[in-house]
CSV table of C-alpha atoms in Angstrom, one decimal:
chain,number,residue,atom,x,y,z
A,3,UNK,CA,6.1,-43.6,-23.6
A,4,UNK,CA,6.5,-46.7,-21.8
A,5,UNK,CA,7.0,-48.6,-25.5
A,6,UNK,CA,10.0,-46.0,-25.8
A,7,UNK,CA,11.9,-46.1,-22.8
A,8,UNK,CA,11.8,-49.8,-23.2
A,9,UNK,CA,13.3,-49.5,-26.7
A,10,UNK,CA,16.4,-47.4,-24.9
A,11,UNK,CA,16.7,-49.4,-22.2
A,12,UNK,CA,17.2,-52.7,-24.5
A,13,UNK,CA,19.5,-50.3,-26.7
A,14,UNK,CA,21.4,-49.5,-23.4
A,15,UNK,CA,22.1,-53.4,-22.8
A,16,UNK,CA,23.0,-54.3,-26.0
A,17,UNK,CA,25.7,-51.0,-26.0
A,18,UNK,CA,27.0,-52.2,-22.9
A,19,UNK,CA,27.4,-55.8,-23.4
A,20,UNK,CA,28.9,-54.2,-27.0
A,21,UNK,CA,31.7,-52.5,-24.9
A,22,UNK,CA,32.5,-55.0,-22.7
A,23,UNK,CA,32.8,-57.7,-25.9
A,24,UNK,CA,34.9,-55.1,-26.9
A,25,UNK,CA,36.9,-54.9,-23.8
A,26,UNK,CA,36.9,-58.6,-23.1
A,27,UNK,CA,38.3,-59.4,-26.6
A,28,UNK,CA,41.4,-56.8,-27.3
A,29,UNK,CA,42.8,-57.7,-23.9
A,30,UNK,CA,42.8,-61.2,-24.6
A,31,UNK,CA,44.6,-60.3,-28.0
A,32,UNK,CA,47.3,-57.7,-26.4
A,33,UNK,CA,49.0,-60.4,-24.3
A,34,UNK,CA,49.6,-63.1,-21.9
A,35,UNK,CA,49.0,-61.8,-18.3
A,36,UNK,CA,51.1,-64.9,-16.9
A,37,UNK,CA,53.6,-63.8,-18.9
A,38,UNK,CA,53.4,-59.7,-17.2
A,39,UNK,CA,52.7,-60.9,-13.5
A,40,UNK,CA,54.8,-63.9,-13.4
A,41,UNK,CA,57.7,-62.5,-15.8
A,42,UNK,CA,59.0,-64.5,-19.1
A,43,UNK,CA,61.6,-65.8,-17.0
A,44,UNK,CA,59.0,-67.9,-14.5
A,45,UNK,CA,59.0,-72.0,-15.1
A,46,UNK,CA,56.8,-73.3,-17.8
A,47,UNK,CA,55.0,-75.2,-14.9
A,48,UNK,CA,54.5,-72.0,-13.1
A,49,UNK,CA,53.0,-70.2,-15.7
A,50,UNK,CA,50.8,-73.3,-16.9
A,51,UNK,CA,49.6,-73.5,-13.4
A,52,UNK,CA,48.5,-69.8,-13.3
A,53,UNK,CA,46.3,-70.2,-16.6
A,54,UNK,CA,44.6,-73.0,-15.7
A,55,UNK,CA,44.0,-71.3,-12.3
A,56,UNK,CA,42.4,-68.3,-14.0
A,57,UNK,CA,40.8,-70.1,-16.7
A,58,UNK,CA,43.2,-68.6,-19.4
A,59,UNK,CA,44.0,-72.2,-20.9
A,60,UNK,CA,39.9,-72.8,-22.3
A,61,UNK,CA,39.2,-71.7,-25.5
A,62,UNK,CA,38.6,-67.7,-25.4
A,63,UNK,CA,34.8,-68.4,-26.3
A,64,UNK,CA,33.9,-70.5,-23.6
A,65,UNK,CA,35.9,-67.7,-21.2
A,66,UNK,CA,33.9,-65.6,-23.0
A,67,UNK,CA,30.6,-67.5,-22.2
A,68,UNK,CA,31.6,-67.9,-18.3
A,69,UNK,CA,32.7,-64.2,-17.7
A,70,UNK,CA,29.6,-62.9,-18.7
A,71,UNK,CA,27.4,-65.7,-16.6
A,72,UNK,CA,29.6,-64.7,-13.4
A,73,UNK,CA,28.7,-60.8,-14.0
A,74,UNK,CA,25.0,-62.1,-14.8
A,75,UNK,CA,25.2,-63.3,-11.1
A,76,UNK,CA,27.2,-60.2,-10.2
A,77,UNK,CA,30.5,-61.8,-10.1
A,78,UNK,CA,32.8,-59.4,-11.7
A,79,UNK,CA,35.8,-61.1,-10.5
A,80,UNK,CA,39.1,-60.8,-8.9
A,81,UNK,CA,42.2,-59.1,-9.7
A,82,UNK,CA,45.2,-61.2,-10.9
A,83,UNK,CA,47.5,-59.0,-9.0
A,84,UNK,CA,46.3,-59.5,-5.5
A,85,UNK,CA,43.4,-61.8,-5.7
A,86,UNK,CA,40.7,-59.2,-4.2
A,87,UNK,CA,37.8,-58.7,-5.8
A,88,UNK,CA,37.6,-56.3,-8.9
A,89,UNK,CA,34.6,-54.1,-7.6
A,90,UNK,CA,36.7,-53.5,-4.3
A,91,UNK,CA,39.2,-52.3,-6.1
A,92,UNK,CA,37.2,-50.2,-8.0
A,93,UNK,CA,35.0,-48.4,-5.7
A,94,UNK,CA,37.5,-47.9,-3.7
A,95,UNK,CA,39.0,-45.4,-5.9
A,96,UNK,CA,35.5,-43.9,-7.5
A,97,UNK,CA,35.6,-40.9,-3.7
A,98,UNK,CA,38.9,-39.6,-5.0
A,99,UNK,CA,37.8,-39.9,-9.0
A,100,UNK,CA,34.2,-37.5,-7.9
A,101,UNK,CA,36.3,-35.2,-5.7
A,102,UNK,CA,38.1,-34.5,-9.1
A,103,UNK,CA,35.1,-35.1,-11.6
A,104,UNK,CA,32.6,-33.2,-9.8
A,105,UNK,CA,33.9,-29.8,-9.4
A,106,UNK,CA,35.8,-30.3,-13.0
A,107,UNK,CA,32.0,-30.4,-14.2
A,108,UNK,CA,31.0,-27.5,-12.2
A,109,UNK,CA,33.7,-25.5,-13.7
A,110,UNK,CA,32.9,-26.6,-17.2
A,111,UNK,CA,28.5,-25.7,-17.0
A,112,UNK,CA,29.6,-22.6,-14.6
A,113,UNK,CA,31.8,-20.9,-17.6
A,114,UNK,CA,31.2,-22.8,-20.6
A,115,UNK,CA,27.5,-21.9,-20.4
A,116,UNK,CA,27.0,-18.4,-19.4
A,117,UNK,CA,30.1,-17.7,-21.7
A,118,UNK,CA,28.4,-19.2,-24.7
A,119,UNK,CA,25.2,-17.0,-24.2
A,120,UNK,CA,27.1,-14.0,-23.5
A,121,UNK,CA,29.1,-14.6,-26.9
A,122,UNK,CA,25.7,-15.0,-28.9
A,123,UNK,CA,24.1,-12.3,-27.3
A,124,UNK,CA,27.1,-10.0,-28.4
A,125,UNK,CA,27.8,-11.8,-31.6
A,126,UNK,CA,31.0,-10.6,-33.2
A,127,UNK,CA,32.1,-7.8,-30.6
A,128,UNK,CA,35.3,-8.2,-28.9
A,129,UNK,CA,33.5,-10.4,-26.2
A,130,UNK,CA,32.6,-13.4,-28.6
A,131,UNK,CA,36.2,-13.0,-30.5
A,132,UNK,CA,38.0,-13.6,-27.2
A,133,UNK,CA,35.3,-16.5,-26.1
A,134,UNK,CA,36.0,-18.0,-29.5
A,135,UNK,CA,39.4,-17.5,-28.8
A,136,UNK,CA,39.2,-19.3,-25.2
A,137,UNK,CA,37.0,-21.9,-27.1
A,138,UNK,CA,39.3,-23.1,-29.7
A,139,UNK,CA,42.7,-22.7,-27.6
A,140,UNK,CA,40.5,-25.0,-24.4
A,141,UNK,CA,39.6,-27.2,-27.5
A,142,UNK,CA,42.7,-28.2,-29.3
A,143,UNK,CA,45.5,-28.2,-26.5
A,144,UNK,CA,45.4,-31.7,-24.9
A,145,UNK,CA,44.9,-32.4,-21.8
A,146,UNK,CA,48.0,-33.7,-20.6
A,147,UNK,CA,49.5,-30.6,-22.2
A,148,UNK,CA,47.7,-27.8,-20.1
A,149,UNK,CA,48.2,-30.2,-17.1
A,150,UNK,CA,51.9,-29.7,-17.3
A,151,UNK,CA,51.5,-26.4,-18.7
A,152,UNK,CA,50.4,-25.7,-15.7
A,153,UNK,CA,53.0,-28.0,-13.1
A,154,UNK,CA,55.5,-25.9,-14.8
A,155,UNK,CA,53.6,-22.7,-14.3
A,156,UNK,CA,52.2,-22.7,-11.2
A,157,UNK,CA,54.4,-25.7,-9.0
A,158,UNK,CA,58.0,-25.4,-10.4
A,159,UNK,CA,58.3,-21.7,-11.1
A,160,UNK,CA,55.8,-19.7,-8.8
A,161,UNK,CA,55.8,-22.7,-6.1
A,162,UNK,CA,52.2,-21.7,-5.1
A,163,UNK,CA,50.4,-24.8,-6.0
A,164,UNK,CA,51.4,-28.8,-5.6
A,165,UNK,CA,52.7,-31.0,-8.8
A,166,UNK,CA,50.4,-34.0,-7.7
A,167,UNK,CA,48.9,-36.4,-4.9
A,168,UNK,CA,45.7,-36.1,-3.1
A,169,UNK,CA,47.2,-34.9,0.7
A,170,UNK,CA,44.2,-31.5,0.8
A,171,UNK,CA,41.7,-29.9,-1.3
A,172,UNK,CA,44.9,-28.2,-2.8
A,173,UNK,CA,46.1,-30.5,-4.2
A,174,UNK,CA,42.8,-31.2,-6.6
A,175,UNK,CA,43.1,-27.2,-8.0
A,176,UNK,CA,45.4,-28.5,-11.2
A,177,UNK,CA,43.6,-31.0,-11.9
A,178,UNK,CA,40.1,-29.9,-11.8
A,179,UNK,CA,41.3,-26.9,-14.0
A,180,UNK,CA,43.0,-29.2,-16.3
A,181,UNK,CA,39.7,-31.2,-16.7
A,182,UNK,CA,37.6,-29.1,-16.7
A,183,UNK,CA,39.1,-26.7,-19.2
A,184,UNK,CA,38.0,-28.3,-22.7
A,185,UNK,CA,35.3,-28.9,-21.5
A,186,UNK,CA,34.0,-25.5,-20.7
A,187,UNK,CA,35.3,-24.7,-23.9
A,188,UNK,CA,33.6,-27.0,-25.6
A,189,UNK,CA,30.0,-26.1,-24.1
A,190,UNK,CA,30.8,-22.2,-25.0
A,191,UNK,CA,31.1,-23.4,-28.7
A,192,UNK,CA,27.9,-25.4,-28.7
A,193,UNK,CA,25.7,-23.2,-26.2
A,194,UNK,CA,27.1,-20.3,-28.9
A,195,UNK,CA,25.8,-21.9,-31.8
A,196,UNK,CA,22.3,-22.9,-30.7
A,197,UNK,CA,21.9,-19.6,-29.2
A,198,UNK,CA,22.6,-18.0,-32.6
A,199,UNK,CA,20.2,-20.3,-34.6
A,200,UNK,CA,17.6,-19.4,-32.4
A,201,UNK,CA,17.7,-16.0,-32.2
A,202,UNK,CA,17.6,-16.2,-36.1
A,203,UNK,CA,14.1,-18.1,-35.8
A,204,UNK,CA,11.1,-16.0,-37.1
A,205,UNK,CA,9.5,-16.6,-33.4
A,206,UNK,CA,12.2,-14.6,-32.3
A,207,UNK,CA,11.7,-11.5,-34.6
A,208,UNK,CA,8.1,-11.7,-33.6
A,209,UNK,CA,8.2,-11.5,-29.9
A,210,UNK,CA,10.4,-8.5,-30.2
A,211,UNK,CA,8.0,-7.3,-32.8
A,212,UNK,CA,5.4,-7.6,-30.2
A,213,UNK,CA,7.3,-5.6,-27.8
A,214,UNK,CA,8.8,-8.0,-25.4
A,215,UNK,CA,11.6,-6.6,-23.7
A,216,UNK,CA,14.7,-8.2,-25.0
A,217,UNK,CA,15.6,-10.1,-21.7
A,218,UNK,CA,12.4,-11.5,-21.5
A,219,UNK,CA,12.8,-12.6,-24.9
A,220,UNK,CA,16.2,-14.4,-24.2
A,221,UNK,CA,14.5,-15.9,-21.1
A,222,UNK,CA,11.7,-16.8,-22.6
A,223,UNK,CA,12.0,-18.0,-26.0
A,224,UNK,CA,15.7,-18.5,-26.8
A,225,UNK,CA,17.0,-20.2,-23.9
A,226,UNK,CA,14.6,-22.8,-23.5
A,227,UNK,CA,14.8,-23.5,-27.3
A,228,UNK,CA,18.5,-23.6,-27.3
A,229,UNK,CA,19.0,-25.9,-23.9
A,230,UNK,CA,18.2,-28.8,-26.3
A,231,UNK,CA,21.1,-29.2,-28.1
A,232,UNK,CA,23.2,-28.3,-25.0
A,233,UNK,CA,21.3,-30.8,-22.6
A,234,UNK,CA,23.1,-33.6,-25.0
A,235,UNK,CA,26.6,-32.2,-24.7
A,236,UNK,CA,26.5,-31.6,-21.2
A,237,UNK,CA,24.6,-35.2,-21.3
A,238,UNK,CA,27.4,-37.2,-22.7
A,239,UNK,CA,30.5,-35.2,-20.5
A,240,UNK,CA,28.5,-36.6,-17.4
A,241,UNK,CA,28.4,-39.9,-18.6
A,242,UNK,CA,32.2,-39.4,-19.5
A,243,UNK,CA,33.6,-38.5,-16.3
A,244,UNK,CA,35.7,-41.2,-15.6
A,245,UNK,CA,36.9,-41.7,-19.1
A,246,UNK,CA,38.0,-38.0,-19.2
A,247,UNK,CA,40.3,-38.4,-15.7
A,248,UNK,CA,42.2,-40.8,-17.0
A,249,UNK,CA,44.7,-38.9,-18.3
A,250,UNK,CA,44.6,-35.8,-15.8
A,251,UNK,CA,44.7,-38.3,-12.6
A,252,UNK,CA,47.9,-40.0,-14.8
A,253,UNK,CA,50.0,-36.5,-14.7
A,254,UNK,CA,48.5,-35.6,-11.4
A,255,UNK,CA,49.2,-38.7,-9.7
A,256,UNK,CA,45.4,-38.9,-8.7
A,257,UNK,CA,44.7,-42.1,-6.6
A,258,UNK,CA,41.2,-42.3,-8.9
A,259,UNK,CA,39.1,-44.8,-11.0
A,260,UNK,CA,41.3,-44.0,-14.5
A,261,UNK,CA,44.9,-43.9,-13.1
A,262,UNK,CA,43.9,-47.6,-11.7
A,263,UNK,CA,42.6,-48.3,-15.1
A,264,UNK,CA,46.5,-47.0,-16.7
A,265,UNK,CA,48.1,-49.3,-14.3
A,266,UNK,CA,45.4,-52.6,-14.7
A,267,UNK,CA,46.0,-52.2,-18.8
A,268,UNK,CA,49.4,-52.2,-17.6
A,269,UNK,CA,49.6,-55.3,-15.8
A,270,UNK,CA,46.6,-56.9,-18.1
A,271,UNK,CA,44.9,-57.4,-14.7
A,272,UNK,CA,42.1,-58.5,-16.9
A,273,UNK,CA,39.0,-58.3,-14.4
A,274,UNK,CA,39.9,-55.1,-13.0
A,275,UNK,CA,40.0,-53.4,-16.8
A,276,UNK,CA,36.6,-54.9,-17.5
A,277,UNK,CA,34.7,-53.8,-14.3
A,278,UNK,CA,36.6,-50.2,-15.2
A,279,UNK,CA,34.6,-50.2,-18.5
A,280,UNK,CA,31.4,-52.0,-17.7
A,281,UNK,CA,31.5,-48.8,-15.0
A,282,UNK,CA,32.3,-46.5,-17.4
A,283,UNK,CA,29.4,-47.8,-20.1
A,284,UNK,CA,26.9,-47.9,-17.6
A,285,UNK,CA,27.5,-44.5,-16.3
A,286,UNK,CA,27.4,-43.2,-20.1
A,287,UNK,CA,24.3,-45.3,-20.8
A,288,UNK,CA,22.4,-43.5,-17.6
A,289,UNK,CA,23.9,-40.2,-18.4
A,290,UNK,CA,22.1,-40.6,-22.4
A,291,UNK,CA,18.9,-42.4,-20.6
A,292,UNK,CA,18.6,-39.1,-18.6
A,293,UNK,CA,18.9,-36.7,-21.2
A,294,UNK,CA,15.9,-38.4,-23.2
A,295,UNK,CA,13.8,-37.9,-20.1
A,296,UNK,CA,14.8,-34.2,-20.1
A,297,UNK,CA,14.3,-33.7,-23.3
A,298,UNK,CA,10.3,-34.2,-23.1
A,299,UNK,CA,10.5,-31.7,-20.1
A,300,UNK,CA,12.2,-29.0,-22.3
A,301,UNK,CA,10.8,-29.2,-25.5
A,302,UNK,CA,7.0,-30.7,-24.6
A,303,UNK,CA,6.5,-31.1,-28.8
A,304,UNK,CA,9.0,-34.1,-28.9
A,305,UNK,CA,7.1,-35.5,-25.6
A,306,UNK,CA,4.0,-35.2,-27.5
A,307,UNK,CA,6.0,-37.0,-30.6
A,308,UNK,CA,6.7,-40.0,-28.9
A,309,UNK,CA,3.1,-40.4,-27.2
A,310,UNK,CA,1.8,-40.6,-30.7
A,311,UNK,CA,5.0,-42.9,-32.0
A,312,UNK,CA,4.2,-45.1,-29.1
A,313,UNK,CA,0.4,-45.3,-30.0
């Protein structure tokens, strides 16, 4: 066991120094930031002056080499805009992005879950058509689309709700509902699926064979079979939280982590954008870590797998 989570630990350093290559070179290659914060129009001397102050005139390998020995010392740097350190910035922003993301999440395991189950367990009755229905319409509209949708639905003609900001808990109803709408639909789809290959298992004819009541036999021996594959979905929305907000907190006007990483793209506030993703990696890294450990706890047989792949 301890052979295998130090496998996925070196696999979860290698992904995130992978992203943040990533990141590190296509914002080198989209543009000058002297060019966005100081304007085309600034002197020649001015805008030499601002490279060499950020070390944007060395070679992009060697900026390469010393970004990555600053983080190594935990030195993400400072933003080109206003000269404070990236990870302020940042964190100063993660409250608002969890008082979205959090109950987004709720909403999407609170319906997505119980409303795949209920669709398996009445499989092609007027209840799964209309979760299918739900599923596929939550799916395929994008985000941005339900989120005005719903501005123009619920702000401009009814007036009950607000278009944007983050002045009360009001104010977070749109969004999290925007959010946290594809995702519940997602999860239905999934936990609908692995529901309905598992109640096709031969396990599952024979404990009702046996006389089981039927509840007992969902409880039993269909849920915790089918949790596996919906442990990994759920898994990876944790892990992308942040990622998924960027788009709602852009139409929203959310103060959060992803509208500050529109508006540093934007600017090519280049330490800023890199924090944003190491932050986003890392929290997708711990979110797939976790779901490894859980998986031994559901399903003991792959536990007892990689005890005898370790030895």
């Amino acid at each position: 066991m301890l052979r295998y989570l130090s496998t996925r630990l070196v696999r979860a350093l290698l992904t995130i120094c992978f992203v943040v290559t990533f990141a590190f070179v296509i914002l080198r290659l989209s543009g000058d930031p002297a060019l966005l914060i100081l304007s085309p129009d600034a002197p020649p001397e001015a805008i030499e002056a601002f490279r060499r102050s950020w070390g944007l005139d060395r070679p992009v390998w060697e900026q390469y080499f010393h970004y990555f020995a600053a983080v190594a010392e935990g030195n993400l740097g400072r933003s080109m805009r206003d000269g404070r350190p990236a990870i302020d910035l940042v964190l100063e922003r993660v409250p608002a992005t969890l008082a979205l993301t959090i109950p987004a999440f709720i909403l999407k395991v609170g319906i997505g879950i119980p409303a795949g189950i209920y669709a398996a367990l009445h499989r092609n009755k007027l209840a799964d058509r209309l979760t299918m229905l739900f599923s596929v319409a939550g799916f395929t509209v994008p985000s941005f689309v339900l989120g005005l949708v719903l501005v123009l639905i619920f702000s401009v003609n009814l007036g009950w709700l607000p278009s944007g900001g983050q002045d009360s808990w009001i104010h977070g109803i749109l969004p999290v509902i925007t959010l946290g709408t594809a995702g519940a639909a997602v999860l239905a789809r999934f936990t609908r699926s692995a529901m309905l290959e598992v109640l096709g298992q031969p396990y599952i004819r024979t404990a009702s064979a046996k006389g089981l009541p039927w509840h007992r036999v969902v409880v039993d021996h269909a849920l915790p079979n089918a949790a596996i594959p919906t442990v990994t979905i759920v898994g990876f929305m944790v892990g992308s939280l942040v990622a998924g907000a960027v788009v709602v907190e852009s139409v929203f006007s959310w103060p959060g982590v992803g509208r500050l990483l529109v508006i540093a793209v934007a600017n090519r506030d280049l330490a800023v954008v890199q924090t944003i993703l190491l932050f986003v990696a890392a929290t997708m890294v711990c979110a797939n870590l976790t779901v490894d450990m859980l998986y031994g706890w559901i399903d003991p047989r792959l536990r007892t797998r990689r005890v005898a792949g370790a030895g």
